[in-house]
Short mmCIF file of C-alpha atoms in Angstrom, two decimals:
data_model
loop_
_atom_site.label_atom_id
_atom_site.label_comp_id
_atom_site.label_asym_id
_atom_site.label_seq_id
_atom_site.Cartn_x
_atom_site.Cartn_y
_atom_site.Cartn_z
CA MET A 274 54.61 13.20 -103.10
CA VAL A 275 55.71 9.75 -104.06
CA LYS A 276 52.18 8.76 -104.04
CA GLN A 277 51.33 11.43 -106.63
CA PHE A 278 54.45 10.77 -108.78
CA LEU A 279 53.56 7.05 -108.83
CA ARG A 280 49.83 7.88 -109.96
CA ASN A 281 51.17 9.97 -112.79
CA ILE A 282 53.68 7.50 -114.26
CA LEU A 283 51.66 4.38 -114.01
CA HIS A 284 48.61 2.97 -115.43
CA PRO A 285 45.76 3.13 -112.99
CA ASP A 286 45.37 -0.46 -112.78
CA THR A 287 48.99 -0.94 -111.93
CA TYR A 288 48.91 1.65 -109.38
CA HIS A 289 45.84 0.26 -107.60
CA ALA A 290 47.60 -3.24 -107.72
CA LEU A 291 50.67 -1.86 -105.97
CA SER A 292 48.63 0.11 -103.74
CA ARG A 293 46.67 -2.96 -102.35
CA MET A 294 50.01 -4.75 -102.09
CA LYS A 295 51.36 -1.77 -100.03
CA ASN A 296 48.06 -1.90 -97.81
CA GLY A 297 48.73 -5.55 -97.07
CA VAL A 298 52.22 -4.75 -95.83
CA VAL A 299 51.57 -1.31 -94.13
CA SER A 300 48.07 -1.70 -92.93
CA GLY A 301 49.18 -3.99 -89.77
CA TYR A 302 52.24 -1.66 -88.94
CA VAL A 303 50.03 1.42 -89.11
CA ASN A 304 47.43 0.03 -86.93
CA HIS A 305 49.81 -1.01 -84.39
CA GLN A 306 51.39 2.51 -84.22
CA LEU A 307 47.97 4.04 -83.73
CA MET A 308 46.81 1.58 -80.94
CA THR A 309 50.41 2.52 -79.32
CA ARG A 310 49.34 6.05 -79.48
CA ARG A 311 46.00 5.38 -78.12
CA LYS A 312 47.36 3.53 -74.95
CA LYS A 313 49.55 6.40 -74.32
CA GLY A 314 46.76 8.85 -74.60
CA GLY A 315 47.99 10.39 -77.64
CA ARG A 316 46.49 11.44 -81.04
CA PHE A 317 45.14 8.47 -82.90
CA ILE A 318 41.91 9.48 -84.78
CA SER A 319 40.69 11.92 -87.43
CA VAL A 320 37.51 13.36 -86.82
CA ARG A 321 35.01 15.38 -89.16
CA ILE A 322 32.02 17.35 -87.20
CA ASP A 323 29.35 18.84 -88.77
CA THR A 324 28.07 21.85 -86.54
CA VAL A 325 25.35 22.58 -88.74
CA THR A 326 23.21 20.22 -91.39
CA ALA A 327 22.18 22.56 -93.75
CA CYS A 328 23.61 23.82 -97.11
CA ASN A 329 22.78 26.72 -99.44
CA HIS A 330 23.80 25.10 -102.59
CA ARG A 331 21.95 22.27 -104.45
CA CYS A 332 24.72 20.37 -106.55
CA GLN A 333 22.91 18.12 -108.57
CA TYR A 334 25.08 15.38 -108.10
CA CYS A 335 25.28 15.63 -104.28
CA TYR A 336 23.68 12.82 -102.46
CA THR A 337 22.34 15.14 -99.63
CA LEU A 338 19.56 15.94 -102.31
CA ASP A 339 18.00 12.33 -101.85
CA LEU A 340 17.70 12.86 -97.85
CA THR A 341 13.93 13.24 -97.79
CA GLY A 342 12.51 14.57 -94.26
CA HIS A 343 15.90 15.86 -93.35
CA ARG A 344 15.93 18.00 -90.37
CA THR A 345 18.35 20.73 -89.92
CA GLN A 346 20.52 20.70 -86.79
CA LEU A 347 22.81 23.31 -85.13
CA MET A 348 25.34 22.60 -82.47
CA SER A 349 25.69 25.35 -79.73
CA LEU A 350 28.98 26.84 -79.11
CA ASP A 351 28.80 25.23 -75.44
CA ASP A 352 28.03 21.90 -76.94
CA PHE A 353 30.98 22.25 -79.34
CA LYS A 354 33.33 23.21 -76.49
CA LYS A 355 32.13 19.99 -74.47
CA ALA A 356 32.80 17.99 -77.66
CA ALA A 357 36.10 19.52 -78.39
CA GLU A 358 37.27 18.75 -74.80
CA ASN A 359 36.25 15.34 -75.03
CA VAL A 360 37.44 14.25 -78.59
CA PHE A 361 40.07 16.87 -79.74
CA PRO A 362 43.08 15.80 -77.39
CA TYR A 363 42.66 12.20 -79.30
CA ALA A 364 42.79 13.78 -82.83
CA HIS A 365 45.64 14.20 -85.07
CA THR A 366 43.11 15.81 -87.71
CA VAL A 367 39.89 17.73 -87.15
CA ALA A 368 37.54 18.72 -90.17
CA LEU A 369 34.76 21.27 -89.15
CA SER A 370 32.87 19.98 -92.12
CA CYS A 371 31.66 16.57 -93.30
CA SER A 372 28.54 16.28 -95.19
CA TRP A 373 27.27 19.78 -95.06
CA GLU A 374 28.23 23.65 -95.37
CA PRO A 375 29.74 24.77 -92.24
CA THR A 376 29.43 28.58 -93.22
CA MET A 377 25.75 27.90 -92.83
CA ASN A 378 26.69 28.38 -88.98
CA LYS A 379 26.67 31.91 -88.59
CA ASN A 380 29.20 31.54 -85.55
CA LEU A 381 31.80 29.55 -87.50
CA ALA A 382 34.41 31.90 -86.54
CA ASP A 383 33.99 31.29 -82.92
CA PHE A 384 34.01 27.49 -83.47
CA ILE A 385 37.27 27.90 -85.32
CA ARG A 386 38.83 29.70 -82.28
CA VAL A 387 37.79 27.00 -80.00
CA ALA A 388 39.16 24.31 -82.30
CA ALA A 389 42.44 26.26 -82.76
CA SER A 390 42.89 26.77 -78.95
CA HIS A 391 43.05 22.86 -78.65
CA GLY A 392 46.44 22.76 -80.59
CA VAL A 393 45.00 19.91 -83.09
CA PRO A 394 47.89 19.32 -85.77
CA PHE A 395 45.72 19.56 -88.83
CA LEU A 396 42.65 21.75 -88.64
CA HIS A 397 40.53 22.37 -91.71
CA PHE A 398 37.02 22.54 -93.44
CA VAL A 399 35.49 22.18 -96.88
CA SER A 400 33.10 24.82 -97.98
CA ASN A 401 31.43 26.04 -101.18
CA GLY A 402 32.84 29.37 -100.02
CA SER A 403 29.88 31.75 -100.80
CA HIS A 404 29.02 32.48 -96.91
CA LEU A 405 32.51 33.06 -95.86
CA THR A 406 32.24 36.34 -93.75
CA ASP A 407 34.89 38.83 -92.69
CA ASP A 408 34.93 37.65 -89.35
CA THR A 409 35.17 33.82 -90.27
CA ILE A 410 38.17 34.99 -92.78
CA SER A 411 39.85 36.77 -89.89
CA ALA A 412 39.55 33.86 -87.54
CA MET A 413 40.90 31.51 -90.19
CA VAL A 414 43.88 33.62 -90.58
CA GLU A 415 44.51 34.66 -86.98
CA CYS A 416 44.16 31.19 -85.80
CA GLY A 417 46.27 29.60 -88.31
CA LEU A 418 43.57 27.29 -90.03
CA ASP A 419 45.63 24.79 -91.87
CA ARG A 420 43.43 24.47 -95.03
CA MET A 421 40.26 25.45 -96.49
CA ALA A 422 39.10 23.41 -99.37
CA VAL A 423 36.61 25.24 -101.76
CA SER A 424 34.26 22.88 -103.89
CA ILE A 425 34.31 24.61 -107.36
CA ASP A 426 33.25 22.97 -110.43
CA ALA A 427 32.89 25.59 -113.12
CA ALA A 428 34.61 28.61 -114.45
CA THR A 429 31.52 30.72 -115.90
CA PRO A 430 28.41 31.63 -114.20
CA GLU A 431 26.19 29.84 -116.18
CA MET A 432 27.97 26.24 -115.57
CA TYR A 433 28.01 27.08 -111.94
CA GLN A 434 24.42 27.88 -111.62
CA LYS A 435 23.53 24.86 -113.77
CA ILE A 436 25.31 22.71 -111.36
CA ARG A 437 24.55 24.01 -108.08
CA GLU A 438 21.32 25.97 -108.71
CA VAL A 439 22.84 29.30 -107.46
CA ASP A 440 24.51 32.08 -108.81
CA ASP A 441 27.38 32.82 -106.47
CA LEU A 442 30.71 32.04 -108.62
CA GLU A 443 31.63 35.76 -108.13
CA LYS A 444 30.68 36.10 -104.58
CA VAL A 445 32.95 32.88 -103.90
CA LEU A 446 35.81 34.50 -105.92
CA GLY A 447 35.17 37.61 -104.09
CA ASN A 448 35.72 35.81 -100.83
CA LEU A 449 38.82 34.06 -102.09
CA ARG A 450 40.34 37.37 -102.91
CA LYS A 451 39.56 38.86 -99.47
CA LEU A 452 41.50 35.88 -97.86
CA LYS A 453 44.32 36.36 -100.10
CA ASP A 454 44.73 39.88 -99.47
CA LEU A 455 44.32 39.23 -95.48
CA LYS A 456 46.89 36.62 -95.71
CA ASP A 457 49.38 38.63 -97.79
CA ALA A 458 48.80 41.85 -95.20
CA HIS A 459 49.81 39.23 -92.21
CA GLY A 460 52.84 37.70 -94.05
CA VAL A 461 51.24 34.22 -93.74
CA THR A 462 50.60 31.32 -95.95
CA LYS A 463 47.90 29.61 -94.06
CA PRO A 464 45.25 28.58 -94.58
CA THR A 465 46.22 26.98 -97.82
CA VAL A 466 43.31 27.12 -100.36
CA ASN A 467 42.53 23.96 -102.32
CA ILE A 468 40.14 23.75 -104.97
CA ASN A 469 38.00 20.76 -104.99
CA TRP A 470 36.77 19.99 -108.55
CA THR A 471 34.32 17.35 -109.20
CA ALA A 472 35.01 16.48 -112.75
CA PHE A 473 32.19 15.14 -115.39
CA GLU A 474 31.78 15.61 -119.29
CA GLU A 475 29.93 18.67 -118.99
CA ASN A 476 32.30 20.79 -116.87
CA ALA A 477 35.73 19.20 -117.64
CA ASP A 478 36.97 21.55 -120.07
CA GLN A 479 36.38 24.38 -117.78
CA ALA A 480 38.99 23.37 -115.16
CA PRO A 481 41.96 24.51 -117.18
CA LYS A 482 40.04 27.60 -117.92
CA PHE A 483 39.43 28.23 -114.12
CA ALA A 484 43.23 27.31 -113.52
CA ARG A 485 44.45 30.04 -115.81
CA GLU A 486 42.17 32.80 -114.82
CA HIS A 487 42.28 32.37 -111.16
CA GLY A 488 45.39 30.42 -110.32
CA ASP A 489 46.45 33.20 -107.95
CA LEU A 490 43.60 32.61 -105.47
CA PHE A 491 44.47 29.21 -104.50
CA ASP A 492 47.43 27.04 -103.72
CA THR A 493 46.66 23.39 -104.86
CA PHE A 494 44.11 21.73 -107.02
CA TRP A 495 42.32 18.70 -106.74
CA PHE A 496 40.70 16.96 -109.88
CA TRP A 497 38.40 14.20 -108.99
CA HIS A 498 35.98 12.49 -111.48
CA LEU A 499 32.35 12.32 -110.33
CA LEU A 500 31.87 8.97 -108.18
CA PRO A 501 29.99 6.13 -109.60
CA ARG A 502 27.82 5.22 -106.73
CA MET A 503 24.32 4.67 -105.99
CA ARG A 504 23.62 7.72 -103.93
CA ASN A 505 24.34 10.10 -106.71
CA SER A 506 23.66 7.90 -109.49
CA VAL A 507 20.62 10.08 -110.42
CA ASN A 508 21.87 13.23 -112.05
CA PRO A 509 22.03 15.30 -115.32
CA PHE A 510 25.99 14.80 -115.73
CA HIS A 511 27.85 12.17 -117.45
CA ARG A 512 31.17 10.32 -116.71
CA MET A 513 34.02 10.65 -119.21
CA SER A 514 36.31 7.99 -120.56
CA ARG A 515 39.48 7.57 -118.95
CA ASP A 516 41.48 8.97 -121.85
CA ARG A 517 39.18 11.91 -122.12
CA TYR A 518 39.71 12.59 -118.19
CA TYR A 519 43.40 11.93 -118.50
CA ALA A 520 43.65 14.40 -121.35
CA VAL A 521 42.14 16.98 -119.23
CA VAL A 522 44.50 16.25 -116.28
CA SER A 523 47.82 16.63 -118.78
CA GLU A 524 46.30 20.03 -119.67
CA LEU A 525 46.03 20.94 -115.92
CA LYS A 526 49.51 19.82 -115.16
CA GLU A 527 50.76 22.13 -117.72
CA ILE A 528 49.07 24.94 -116.14
CA LEU A 529 49.55 24.38 -112.39
CA GLY A 530 52.50 21.72 -112.28
CA ASP A 531 52.79 20.26 -108.96
CA ARG A 532 50.05 22.47 -107.60
CA LEU A 533 47.70 19.80 -109.09
CA THR A 534 48.03 17.49 -106.04
CA SER A 535 45.54 14.87 -106.65
CA THR A 536 43.64 13.12 -109.45
CA GLU A 537 41.07 10.59 -108.98
CA PHE A 538 39.51 8.75 -112.09
CA ASN A 539 37.10 7.04 -109.45
CA GLU A 540 35.98 3.98 -111.41
CA ASP A 541 33.54 1.78 -109.69
CA ARG A 542 35.74 -0.01 -107.01
CA SER A 543 32.65 -1.25 -104.69
CA ASN A 544 32.58 -4.77 -103.19
CA LYS A 545 36.52 -5.35 -103.91
CA PRO A 546 37.39 -6.55 -100.38
CA LEU A 547 40.75 -5.07 -98.86
CA GLY A 548 42.46 -7.21 -96.20
CA THR A 549 42.70 -4.95 -93.30
CA CYS A 550 41.84 -1.13 -93.16
CA ASN A 551 42.45 1.63 -90.78
CA ARG A 552 39.74 3.93 -92.45
CA SER A 553 37.36 3.55 -89.41
CA LEU A 554 39.95 5.55 -87.10
CA ASP A 555 40.37 8.03 -90.00
CA ASN A 556 36.44 8.37 -90.72
CA LEU A 557 34.60 9.45 -87.53
CA ARG A 558 31.83 11.71 -87.98
CA ILE A 559 30.27 13.78 -85.24
CA ASP A 560 26.57 15.13 -85.73
CA PRO A 561 25.55 18.39 -84.08
CA ASP A 562 23.94 16.22 -81.11
CA GLY A 563 27.31 14.81 -80.30
CA SER A 564 26.33 11.24 -82.01
CA ILE A 565 29.29 9.50 -83.66
CA GLU A 566 29.25 7.19 -86.69
CA VAL A 567 32.04 5.57 -88.95
CA THR A 568 31.83 7.59 -92.27
CA CYS A 569 31.21 5.23 -95.22
CA SER A 570 29.78 2.41 -92.88
CA ARG A 571 26.37 2.16 -91.23
CA HIS A 572 28.02 2.05 -88.02
CA SER A 573 26.92 4.35 -85.13
CA LEU A 574 29.17 4.30 -81.90
CA GLU A 575 27.91 3.75 -78.33
CA GLY A 576 28.36 7.25 -76.55
CA ASN A 577 28.07 10.72 -77.07
CA VAL A 578 30.68 13.37 -77.41
CA LEU A 579 28.75 16.08 -75.34
CA THR A 580 28.96 13.74 -72.20
CA ASP A 581 31.67 11.03 -72.86
CA ASP A 582 35.30 11.40 -72.96
CA PHE A 583 36.45 9.73 -76.23
CA ALA A 584 38.82 7.41 -74.57
CA ASP A 585 35.80 5.70 -72.84
CA ILE A 586 33.74 5.66 -76.13
CA TYR A 587 36.60 3.71 -77.81
CA VAL A 588 36.63 1.10 -75.18
CA ARG A 589 32.99 0.73 -75.43
CA ASN A 590 33.46 0.17 -79.05
CA GLU A 591 36.61 -1.67 -79.32
CA ASP A 592 35.37 -5.02 -80.57
CA LEU A 593 33.54 -2.88 -83.14
CA PHE A 594 36.89 -1.11 -84.22
CA GLU A 595 38.48 -4.49 -84.76
CA MET A 596 36.02 -5.88 -86.80
CA LEU A 597 36.07 -2.76 -89.00
CA TYR A 598 40.00 -3.03 -89.25
CA ARG A 599 39.61 -6.78 -90.16
CA LYS A 600 36.67 -5.88 -92.75
CA GLN A 601 34.63 -8.03 -90.94
CA THR A 602 31.38 -5.80 -91.11
CA ASP A 603 29.53 -4.01 -93.98
CA PHE A 604 32.27 -1.23 -94.01
CA CYS A 605 33.09 0.39 -97.05
CA GLN A 606 34.61 -2.37 -99.50
CA ASN A 607 36.37 0.22 -101.76
CA GLU A 608 40.08 -1.03 -102.90
CA CYS A 609 41.12 2.51 -101.99
CA ASP A 610 44.73 3.49 -101.25
CA ARG A 611 44.08 5.40 -98.06
#
């Protein structure tokens, strides 16, 4: 809440300067705490696991469109159980998605149930919401999934199809209604539903329209500007000016109040070094074959979660983690505040 308050009242340049100062002071302390937890066998990592590498949408700004020769992989439930046993006891956060659409796994409901049985403090996933089955929705509610973030970036079917090449908006809204009705019937608030809105010139004005018309279907709203990065630089959409972006943010604040929990203009912040960074422990991505990489870097870890306990994997890669923490590799150089 404090971070969002400061983001709201300070000029972005001032906010990011303070953020870098904060990281310089806090990063070492955080790393010490994480390493203390590790040595005590506690939870010290955040994990994102893709149980399937496929998507039913073709968002025109998505970097996966450039993955030529991509081969779809699917993790079996038995393999997922092995991965969960080897990794989840060390994780304070687990996302059942990273780069792909988790509901393309037709057995996602069973994966949710297995993940929930490990008592991970925060369990969530990101989805486009179009393939949510009744069984998946039931598992989400019954297991107390903490959050589902839904990627929506249009308020009209026409814009939705222009962005994603599929006409699924009404289907997604119907699934969110089913989830809301089931939560109400059970008298629960979980999973919270967050809207992930990727903003650009062509769709920005539709965000307030969506918030007004469908505000009862979600709990929180993220309004993030399209990232200026090489992997999605070729797309049919255009970045806004800072003033234009924050004008829409102001309109959203009037509608949503404190439910607008995150706004990111996302200026080009590449190649601006940060002193030290704990993101490597917060960005572990697991593929269906059990291999692990540090998201936002080119580094794959030695070991496989289908056969190795993560405590052993960490020891094998301890030097690499230390280099990533000290920013001595080609790890992401963004001056982010996470």
